[in-house]
């Protein structure tokens, strides 16, 4: 096969935008995702973001300040509205659909390729998960996709003004999460190996990098001041992934579940096309940009959705490659069948999940079961937790005449009490990000919300420790309405300022929930 000079250079003329096709896909996704957004109750991290939004800082344990700011804005606009809280995630999902189509267009795809790419990404389970709650990855993923689109577009048109836009998007991204160096490093390696090396000689690019680095300083300063908790979170996340999904061994299945029926074949074809197709040779650096984050996730055993920002590029490249193939009629029939199956699965998930808690029959005994339960049923029991703690706090206030303080084992419990409790005493927790929200005062009485295993630890801190209430619904959610003990603790032996650093922990689930 002879490779022409045109195949070795980027396409100069693009096909028209598939505005109608992509518009229909994105509009349908926006409507369905918005209608569904209020069906799941608060996810634990959403409650934490709301708590963090009331305690704004330049950095947090494993994310930047932007998501807490958005949570605070949502609470200001419509207090208690789950739909408003999740609008940024829905907008991120819709933006990702358009970026996927834009990438297909930049890679030389026509209207069919653009619409196919947008459709495959829109019906992926990742998009449904992305829009279901306010999270860092809901924003991080579309921002990564947009950065890849700018690099691909610059390769085609060589317009340095794109670097100014790239800087703005990257500045926003580092305020979401500090994972951008993974994508940037992989892309830089790709450019150095495959070109266009001219990109690295542009002053505008280095000015953009300097601007992004400058805006990351506050978060990095916060991390350095607090002992780099972001790095300490790595082993904790790896342990959680092993317990919930099998870790690295379960990564292929997890990626397949995120990409969906249509996304998997297109993403695989797209990776092959970026690496081998002569028509896409000018964009070969992007193949490293796709593989690099995946290598990072494998090496660190971290969460599979950390690589979701490269999904649109892989899907778009696959759609372009597939649209150029002239196959037999059965291939077209198979493509339609895959599209119908993908749409059917996505529609069923949107309509049937979450399942009502009344249909739950099995207790949640392991972290793997908890992960499955969160997907199928969401998180529940916040109200019962709040009412139980509130009742104990009122009893203590009445009997002692002094208001207690509340300390919880997990940051989810603390965030729930902080957000949903009315007139509750101040809430503290030594767990994850909540530990940095303040040290408890040396009050006479503490209500500790934890489990039965906390007694020995509590007796080291207090002279009197008594269990005063229990929440142990067999079908309840662990840490919310199952295996929860509320302890009354009096007469502290040491000042909290001395004890608090020793209580600090990044682990949420210290053990599997098994009853004898």
Coordinates of C-alpha atoms in Angstrom, one line a residue:
X1 CA 0.0 0.0 0.0
X2 CA 1.3 3.4 -1.0
X3 CA 0.9 6.2 1.6
X4 CA 0.1 9.5 -0.1
X5 CA 1.4 12.9 1.1
X6 CA -2.1 13.8 2.1
X7 CA -2.3 10.9 4.5
X8 CA 0.8 12.1 6.2
X9 CA -0.5 15.6 7.0
X10 CA -3.6 16.7 8.9
X11 CA -6.8 17.3 6.9
X12 CA -7.2 20.9 6.0
X13 CA -10.9 21.0 5.1
X14 CA -13.5 19.6 7.5
X15 CA -16.9 18.2 6.9
X16 CA -19.9 20.3 8.0
X17 CA -21.0 20.0 11.5
X18 CA -23.6 17.4 12.2
X19 CA -25.6 20.0 14.1
X20 CA -29.0 18.2 13.8
X21 CA -27.8 14.7 14.7
X22 CA -25.6 15.7 17.6
X23 CA -28.1 18.3 18.7
X24 CA -30.9 15.6 18.9
X25 CA -28.6 13.2 20.8
X26 CA -27.4 15.8 23.3
X27 CA -30.8 17.3 23.9
X28 CA -32.3 13.8 24.5
X29 CA -29.5 13.1 26.9
X30 CA -29.9 16.4 28.7
X31 CA -33.6 15.9 29.2
X32 CA -33.4 12.3 30.4
X33 CA -30.5 13.0 32.7
X34 CA -32.2 16.0 34.2
X35 CA -35.5 14.2 34.8
X36 CA -33.6 11.4 36.5
X37 CA -31.2 13.5 38.6
X38 CA -33.5 13.8 41.6
X39 CA -34.2 10.1 42.0
X40 CA -31.0 9.2 43.8
X41 CA -30.6 10.5 47.3
X42 CA -27.5 12.3 48.4
X43 CA -24.2 10.5 47.7
X44 CA -21.8 10.7 50.7
X45 CA -19.3 12.8 48.7
X46 CA -22.0 15.2 47.7
X47 CA -22.8 15.9 51.4
X48 CA -19.0 16.4 51.9
X49 CA -18.8 18.9 49.1
X50 CA -21.7 20.8 50.6
X51 CA -19.9 20.8 53.9
X52 CA -16.6 21.9 52.2
X53 CA -18.5 24.7 50.4
X54 CA -19.3 26.2 53.8
X55 CA -15.6 26.0 54.7
X56 CA -13.9 27.2 51.5
X57 CA -10.2 26.7 51.2
X58 CA -7.6 26.8 48.5
X59 CA -7.3 23.0 48.6
X60 CA -8.7 19.8 50.0
X61 CA -7.5 16.3 50.6
X62 CA -7.9 15.0 47.1
X63 CA -9.5 17.7 45.0
X64 CA -9.3 21.4 44.3
X65 CA -11.8 24.1 45.5
X66 CA -14.1 24.3 42.4
X67 CA -16.5 21.5 43.2
X68 CA -17.1 22.8 46.8
X69 CA -17.7 26.3 45.3
X70 CA -20.3 24.8 42.9
X71 CA -21.9 23.0 45.8
X72 CA -22.1 26.2 47.8
X73 CA -23.6 28.1 44.8
X74 CA -26.3 25.3 44.3
X75 CA -27.2 25.6 48.0
X76 CA -27.5 29.3 47.7
X77 CA -29.7 29.1 44.6
X78 CA -32.0 26.3 45.7
X79 CA -31.2 24.9 49.2
X80 CA -31.7 21.1 49.4
X81 CA -32.4 20.7 45.7
X82 CA -30.7 17.6 44.3
X83 CA -31.4 18.6 40.7
X84 CA -29.8 22.0 41.1
X85 CA -26.8 20.5 42.9
X86 CA -26.2 18.1 39.9
X87 CA -26.7 20.6 37.1
X88 CA -22.9 21.0 36.7
X89 CA -22.5 17.3 36.3
X90 CA -25.3 17.1 33.7
X91 CA -23.8 20.1 31.8
X92 CA -20.4 18.2 31.9
X93 CA -22.0 15.1 30.4
X94 CA -23.7 17.1 27.6
X95 CA -20.4 19.0 26.9
X96 CA -18.6 15.7 26.6
X97 CA -21.1 14.6 23.9
X98 CA -20.4 17.7 21.9
X99 CA -16.6 17.4 22.4
X100 CA -16.7 13.7 21.2
X101 CA -18.5 14.9 18.0
X102 CA -16.0 17.7 17.6
X103 CA -13.1 15.3 17.9
X104 CA -14.6 13.1 15.2
X105 CA -14.9 16.1 13.0
X106 CA -11.3 17.2 13.6
X107 CA -10.1 13.7 12.8
X108 CA -11.8 14.0 9.4
X109 CA -15.2 12.5 10.1
X110 CA -18.3 13.5 8.3
X111 CA -21.8 13.9 9.7
X112 CA -22.3 10.2 10.1
X113 CA -19.1 9.8 12.1
X114 CA -19.8 12.8 14.3
X115 CA -23.4 11.6 15.1
X116 CA -22.2 8.0 15.7
X117 CA -19.5 9.2 18.1
X118 CA -21.9 11.4 19.9
X119 CA -24.5 8.7 20.2
X120 CA -22.0 6.0 21.4
X121 CA -20.7 8.3 24.1
X122 CA -24.1 9.5 25.1
X123 CA -25.4 6.0 25.8
X124 CA -22.3 4.9 27.6
X125 CA -22.9 4.0 31.3
X126 CA -20.1 6.4 32.2
X127 CA -22.3 9.4 31.1
X128 CA -25.2 8.1 33.1
X129 CA -22.9 7.7 36.1
X130 CA -21.3 11.1 35.5
X131 CA -24.6 13.0 35.7
X132 CA -26.0 11.1 38.6
X133 CA -24.2 13.1 41.3
X134 CA -21.9 16.1 41.8
X135 CA -18.4 14.8 41.6
X136 CA -14.9 15.7 40.6
X137 CA -14.8 13.3 37.7
X138 CA -18.0 14.7 36.3
X139 CA -16.1 17.9 35.5
X140 CA -12.6 16.5 35.1
X141 CA -13.5 14.2 32.3
X142 CA -15.1 16.7 29.9
X143 CA -12.2 19.2 30.6
X144 CA -9.7 16.5 29.7
X145 CA -11.6 15.8 26.5
X146 CA -11.7 19.5 25.6
X147 CA -7.9 19.8 26.1
X148 CA -7.3 16.8 23.8
X149 CA -9.6 18.4 21.2
X150 CA -7.5 21.6 21.3
X151 CA -4.3 19.7 20.8
X152 CA -5.8 17.8 17.9
X153 CA -7.1 21.0 16.4
X154 CA -3.8 22.8 16.8
X155 CA -2.1 20.0 15.0
X156 CA -4.4 20.7 12.0
X157 CA -4.5 24.5 11.9
X158 CA -1.3 25.6 13.8
X159 CA -3.1 28.6 15.4
X160 CA -1.4 29.5 18.7
X161 CA -4.5 31.3 19.9
X162 CA -5.7 27.9 20.8
X163 CA -3.1 27.7 23.6
X164 CA -4.8 30.7 25.3
X165 CA -8.1 28.7 25.3
X166 CA -6.2 25.6 26.4
X167 CA -4.8 27.6 29.3
X168 CA -8.2 28.6 30.5
X169 CA -9.6 25.1 30.4
X170 CA -6.5 23.7 32.1
X171 CA -6.7 26.4 34.8
X172 CA -10.3 25.3 35.5
X173 CA -9.3 21.6 35.5
X174 CA -6.5 22.0 38.2
X175 CA -9.2 23.6 40.4
X176 CA -11.2 20.4 40.1
X177 CA -8.5 17.8 40.7
X178 CA -4.7 17.7 40.5
X179 CA -4.6 14.9 37.9
X180 CA -3.8 17.1 34.9
X181 CA -0.1 16.2 35.0
X182 CA -1.0 12.6 34.0
X183 CA -2.7 13.7 30.8
X184 CA -0.1 16.5 30.1
X185 CA 2.8 14.1 30.7
X186 CA 1.4 11.4 28.4
X187 CA 0.6 13.9 25.7
X188 CA 4.1 15.5 25.9
X189 CA 5.7 12.1 25.5
X190 CA 3.5 11.4 22.5
X191 CA 4.4 14.7 20.9
X192 CA 8.1 14.1 21.5
X193 CA 8.0 10.7 20.0
X194 CA 5.5 11.1 17.1
X195 CA 5.3 14.9 16.6
X196 CA 4.3 17.5 15.9
X197 CA 7.5 18.6 17.8
X198 CA 6.9 22.1 16.6
X199 CA 4.2 22.3 19.3
X200 CA 6.8 22.2 22.0
X201 CA 8.7 25.1 20.5
X202 CA 5.8 27.5 20.6
X203 CA 6.1 30.2 23.2
X204 CA 2.4 30.4 23.5
X205 CA 2.3 26.8 24.8
X206 CA 4.9 27.5 27.5
X207 CA 3.1 30.7 28.5
X208 CA 0.0 28.6 28.9
X209 CA 1.9 26.1 31.0
X210 CA 3.3 28.8 33.2
X211 CA -0.2 30.3 33.7
X212 CA -1.6 26.9 34.7
X213 CA 1.3 26.2 37.1
X214 CA 0.8 29.6 38.7
X215 CA -2.9 29.0 39.4
X216 CA -2.1 25.6 40.9
X217 CA 0.2 27.1 43.5
X218 CA -2.6 27.7 46.1
X219 CA -3.7 24.0 46.0
X220 CA -0.1 22.8 46.1
X221 CA 0.7 25.1 49.0
X222 CA -2.3 23.7 50.9
X223 CA -1.1 20.1 50.1
X224 CA 2.4 20.9 51.3
X225 CA 1.2 22.6 54.4
X226 CA -0.9 19.5 55.4
X227 CA 1.7 16.9 54.5
X228 CA 0.6 16.0 51.0
X229 CA -2.6 14.1 51.8
X230 CA -3.3 13.7 48.0
X231 CA -0.3 11.3 47.8
X232 CA -1.3 9.5 51.0
X233 CA -4.7 8.9 49.4
X234 CA -3.2 6.7 46.7
X235 CA -2.8 3.5 48.7
X236 CA -6.2 4.0 50.3
X237 CA -7.9 4.3 47.0
X238 CA -6.0 1.2 45.7
X239 CA -7.2 -0.8 48.7
X240 CA -10.8 0.4 48.2
X241 CA -10.6 -0.6 44.5
X242 CA -9.3 -4.1 45.3
X243 CA -12.1 -4.6 47.8
X244 CA -14.9 -3.2 45.6
X245 CA -14.0 -4.2 42.1
X246 CA -10.9 -6.5 42.2
X247 CA -8.4 -3.8 41.6
X248 CA -6.2 -4.0 38.5
X249 CA -7.5 -7.5 37.7
X250 CA -11.0 -6.1 37.5
X251 CA -10.0 -3.0 35.4
X252 CA -10.9 -4.4 31.9
X253 CA -14.4 -5.3 33.1
X254 CA -14.8 -1.9 34.8
X255 CA -13.7 0.0 31.7
X256 CA -16.1 -2.1 29.6
X257 CA -18.9 -1.3 31.9
X258 CA -18.1 2.4 31.7
X259 CA -17.9 2.4 27.9
X260 CA -20.9 0.3 27.2
X261 CA -22.1 -1.9 24.3
X262 CA -21.3 0.6 21.5
X263 CA -18.4 2.4 23.2
X264 CA -16.2 -0.7 23.7
X265 CA -15.8 -1.7 20.0
X266 CA -15.5 1.9 18.9
X267 CA -12.9 2.7 21.6
X268 CA -10.8 -0.3 20.7
X269 CA -11.0 0.5 17.0
X270 CA -10.1 4.1 17.8
X271 CA -7.0 3.2 19.7
X272 CA -5.9 0.9 16.9
X273 CA -6.6 3.7 14.3
X274 CA -4.7 6.3 16.3
X275 CA -1.7 4.0 16.5
X276 CA -1.8 2.4 13.0
X277 CA -4.1 4.2 10.5
X278 CA -2.1 6.2 7.9
X279 CA -5.0 8.7 7.7
X280 CA -4.6 9.6 11.4
X281 CA -0.8 9.5 11.5
X282 CA -0.5 13.3 12.2
X283 CA -2.4 12.6 15.4
X284 CA -0.5 9.6 16.6
X285 CA 0.6 11.5 19.7
X286 CA -3.0 11.2 20.8
X287 CA -2.6 7.5 21.1
X288 CA 0.0 8.0 23.8
X289 CA -2.4 10.5 25.4
X290 CA -5.0 7.8 25.6
X291 CA -2.7 5.0 26.8
X292 CA -0.7 7.1 29.3
X293 CA -3.6 7.7 31.7
X294 CA -4.5 4.0 31.5
X295 CA -1.0 3.0 32.4
X296 CA -1.2 5.4 35.4
X297 CA -4.4 3.8 36.6
X298 CA -2.9 0.3 36.3
X299 CA 0.3 1.4 38.0
X300 CA -1.5 3.1 40.9
X301 CA -4.5 0.7 41.0
X302 CA -6.7 3.7 41.2
X303 CA -10.2 4.3 40.0
X304 CA -11.1 3.4 36.4
X305 CA -13.1 6.6 35.8
X306 CA -9.8 8.6 36.1
X307 CA -9.2 7.7 32.4
X308 CA -12.7 8.7 31.3
X309 CA -11.5 12.0 29.9
X310 CA -9.9 10.0 27.0
X311 CA -13.0 8.1 26.1
X312 CA -14.4 10.7 23.7
X313 CA -11.1 10.7 21.7
X314 CA -11.0 6.9 21.5
X315 CA -14.6 6.7 20.5
X316 CA -14.3 9.5 18.0
X317 CA -11.3 8.0 16.3
X318 CA -13.2 4.6 16.1
X319 CA -16.2 6.3 14.6
X320 CA -14.1 8.0 11.9
X321 CA -12.3 4.7 11.2
X322 CA -15.6 2.8 10.9
X323 CA -17.3 5.4 8.7
X324 CA -14.5 5.0 6.2
X325 CA -15.0 1.3 5.9
X326 CA -17.2 -0.2 3.1
X327 CA -18.3 -3.5 4.4
X328 CA -21.0 -6.0 3.5
X329 CA -24.6 -5.5 4.4
X330 CA -24.5 -7.6 7.5
X331 CA -21.9 -5.2 9.0
X332 CA -24.4 -2.4 8.7
X333 CA -27.1 -4.6 10.2
X334 CA -24.7 -5.4 13.1
X335 CA -24.0 -1.7 13.7
X336 CA -27.7 -1.0 13.9
X337 CA -28.2 -3.8 16.3
X338 CA -25.4 -2.6 18.5
X339 CA -26.8 0.9 18.5
X340 CA -30.2 -0.3 19.4
X341 CA -28.8 -2.5 22.2
X342 CA -26.8 0.4 23.6
X343 CA -29.8 2.7 23.5
X344 CA -32.0 0.0 25.1
X345 CA -29.5 -0.6 27.9
X346 CA -29.1 3.1 28.6
X347 CA -32.8 3.8 28.6
X348 CA -33.5 0.8 30.9
X349 CA -30.8 2.1 33.4
X350 CA -32.3 5.6 33.3
X351 CA -35.8 4.3 33.9
X352 CA -35.3 1.4 36.3
X353 CA -32.5 2.6 38.6
X354 CA -32.3 3.3 41.4
X355 CA -34.4 0.5 42.6
X356 CA -36.6 1.2 45.7
X357 CA -35.0 0.2 49.0
X358 CA -38.1 -1.9 49.8
X359 CA -37.0 -4.4 47.2
X360 CA -33.6 -5.0 49.0
X361 CA -33.4 -8.5 50.3
X362 CA -29.7 -9.1 50.9
X363 CA -27.7 -7.4 53.7
X364 CA -24.6 -5.5 52.7
X365 CA -21.7 -7.5 54.2
X366 CA -18.7 -6.5 52.1
X367 CA -17.3 -3.5 50.3
X368 CA -18.0 -5.2 46.9
X369 CA -21.6 -5.6 47.9
X370 CA -21.7 -2.0 49.1
X371 CA -20.4 -0.8 45.7
X372 CA -23.1 -2.8 43.9
X373 CA -25.7 -1.5 46.3
X374 CA -24.8 2.1 45.7
X375 CA -25.2 1.6 41.9
X376 CA -28.6 -0.2 42.2
X377 CA -30.2 1.5 45.2
X378 CA -28.2 4.6 45.9
X379 CA -27.4 5.6 49.5
X380 CA -30.2 5.8 52.0
X381 CA -30.7 6.2 55.7
X382 CA -29.4 9.7 56.2
X383 CA -32.6 10.8 57.8
X384 CA -32.6 8.0 60.4
X385 CA -29.0 8.8 61.3
X386 CA -29.7 12.4 61.8
X387 CA -32.9 11.8 63.8
X388 CA -31.1 9.3 66.1
X389 CA -28.2 11.7 66.8
X390 CA -30.5 14.6 67.3
X391 CA -32.6 12.6 69.8
X392 CA -29.5 11.7 71.8
X393 CA -28.1 15.3 71.7
X394 CA -31.4 16.6 73.0
X395 CA -31.5 14.1 75.9
X396 CA -27.9 15.0 76.9
X397 CA -28.6 18.7 76.7
X398 CA -31.7 18.2 78.9
X399 CA -30.0 16.0 81.5
X400 CA -26.7 17.8 81.8
X401 CA -27.8 21.3 81.0
X402 CA -24.8 21.6 78.6
X403 CA -24.7 21.2 74.9
X404 CA -22.5 18.3 73.7
X405 CA -20.4 18.2 70.6
X406 CA -20.5 15.5 67.9
X407 CA -17.6 13.5 66.6
X408 CA -18.1 10.9 63.8
X409 CA -16.0 8.0 62.6
X410 CA -16.5 8.8 58.9
X411 CA -16.6 12.0 56.9
X412 CA -19.9 10.8 55.3
X413 CA -21.6 10.7 58.7
X414 CA -20.2 14.1 59.6
X415 CA -21.2 15.7 56.3
X416 CA -24.8 14.2 56.6
X417 CA -25.2 15.6 60.2
X418 CA -23.7 18.9 59.1
X419 CA -26.0 19.3 56.1
X420 CA -29.2 17.6 57.1
X421 CA -29.3 18.2 60.8
X422 CA -31.4 21.1 62.2
X423 CA -30.1 22.8 65.3
X424 CA -27.6 20.0 65.9
X425 CA -24.4 20.7 68.0
X426 CA -21.2 21.3 66.1
X427 CA -19.9 18.3 64.1
X428 CA -16.3 17.1 63.8
X429 CA -14.6 14.1 62.2
X430 CA -11.0 13.0 62.0
X431 CA -11.7 11.2 58.7
X432 CA -10.4 12.3 55.4
X433 CA -11.1 15.9 54.4
X434 CA -13.3 16.6 57.4
X435 CA -10.3 16.5 59.8
X436 CA -9.1 19.8 58.4
X437 CA -12.4 21.6 59.1
X438 CA -11.5 22.1 62.8
X439 CA -10.4 20.5 66.1
X440 CA -13.2 19.9 68.6
X441 CA -13.3 22.1 71.6
X442 CA -12.5 20.6 75.0
X443 CA -16.1 20.2 76.0
X444 CA -17.3 18.1 78.8
X445 CA -19.5 15.8 76.8
X446 CA -18.9 14.3 73.3
X447 CA -21.3 12.1 71.3
X448 CA -19.2 9.8 69.2
X449 CA -20.9 8.3 66.2
X450 CA -19.1 5.1 65.2
X451 CA -19.3 1.4 65.8
X452 CA -18.8 -1.1 68.5
X453 CA -15.0 -1.4 67.9
X454 CA -14.5 2.2 68.9
X455 CA -14.8 1.6 72.7
X456 CA -11.1 0.9 73.4
X457 CA -10.0 4.0 71.5
X458 CA -12.6 6.2 73.3
X459 CA -11.6 5.0 76.7
X460 CA -8.1 6.1 76.1
X461 CA -9.4 9.7 75.6
X462 CA -12.3 9.7 78.1
X463 CA -12.8 8.5 81.7
X464 CA -16.4 7.7 81.1
X465 CA -17.7 6.0 77.9
X466 CA -21.3 4.7 77.6
X467 CA -23.2 3.5 74.5
X468 CA -26.5 5.4 74.5
X469 CA -28.0 4.5 71.1
X470 CA -27.7 1.9 68.3
X471 CA -28.7 1.8 64.7
X472 CA -28.5 -1.7 63.4
X473 CA -31.0 -2.4 60.6
X474 CA -30.0 -5.7 59.0
X475 CA -30.8 -4.3 55.6
X476 CA -29.5 -0.8 56.4
X477 CA -26.6 0.9 54.8
X478 CA -23.3 0.3 56.6
X479 CA -22.1 3.3 58.5
X480 CA -25.5 5.0 58.2
X481 CA -28.2 2.8 59.7
X482 CA -26.3 -0.5 60.2
X483 CA -23.7 -1.4 62.8
X484 CA -23.8 2.2 64.2
X485 CA -23.3 2.9 67.8
X486 CA -23.6 6.4 69.4
X487 CA -21.4 6.7 72.5
X488 CA -21.6 9.3 75.2
X489 CA -18.1 10.3 76.3
X490 CA -17.4 12.4 79.4
X491 CA -14.3 13.7 81.3
X492 CA -11.6 13.9 78.7
X493 CA -8.2 12.7 79.8
X494 CA -6.3 14.9 77.3
X495 CA -6.8 18.0 75.2
X496 CA -8.2 17.5 71.7
X497 CA -5.3 19.4 70.2
X498 CA -3.0 16.6 71.4
X499 CA -5.3 13.7 70.4
X500 CA -6.7 14.9 67.1
X501 CA -3.7 14.2 65.0
X502 CA -3.6 10.6 66.3
X503 CA -7.2 10.0 65.4
X504 CA -6.7 11.2 61.8
X505 CA -7.4 8.6 59.2
X506 CA -8.0 8.4 55.5
X507 CA -9.8 5.1 55.6
X508 CA -13.6 5.2 55.4
X509 CA -14.4 1.4 55.8
X510 CA -11.8 -0.1 58.1
X511 CA -13.3 -3.5 57.9
X512 CA -16.0 -5.5 56.1
X513 CA -19.3 -5.5 57.8
X514 CA -19.9 -9.0 58.9
X515 CA -22.2 -10.0 61.7
X516 CA -21.7 -13.3 63.6

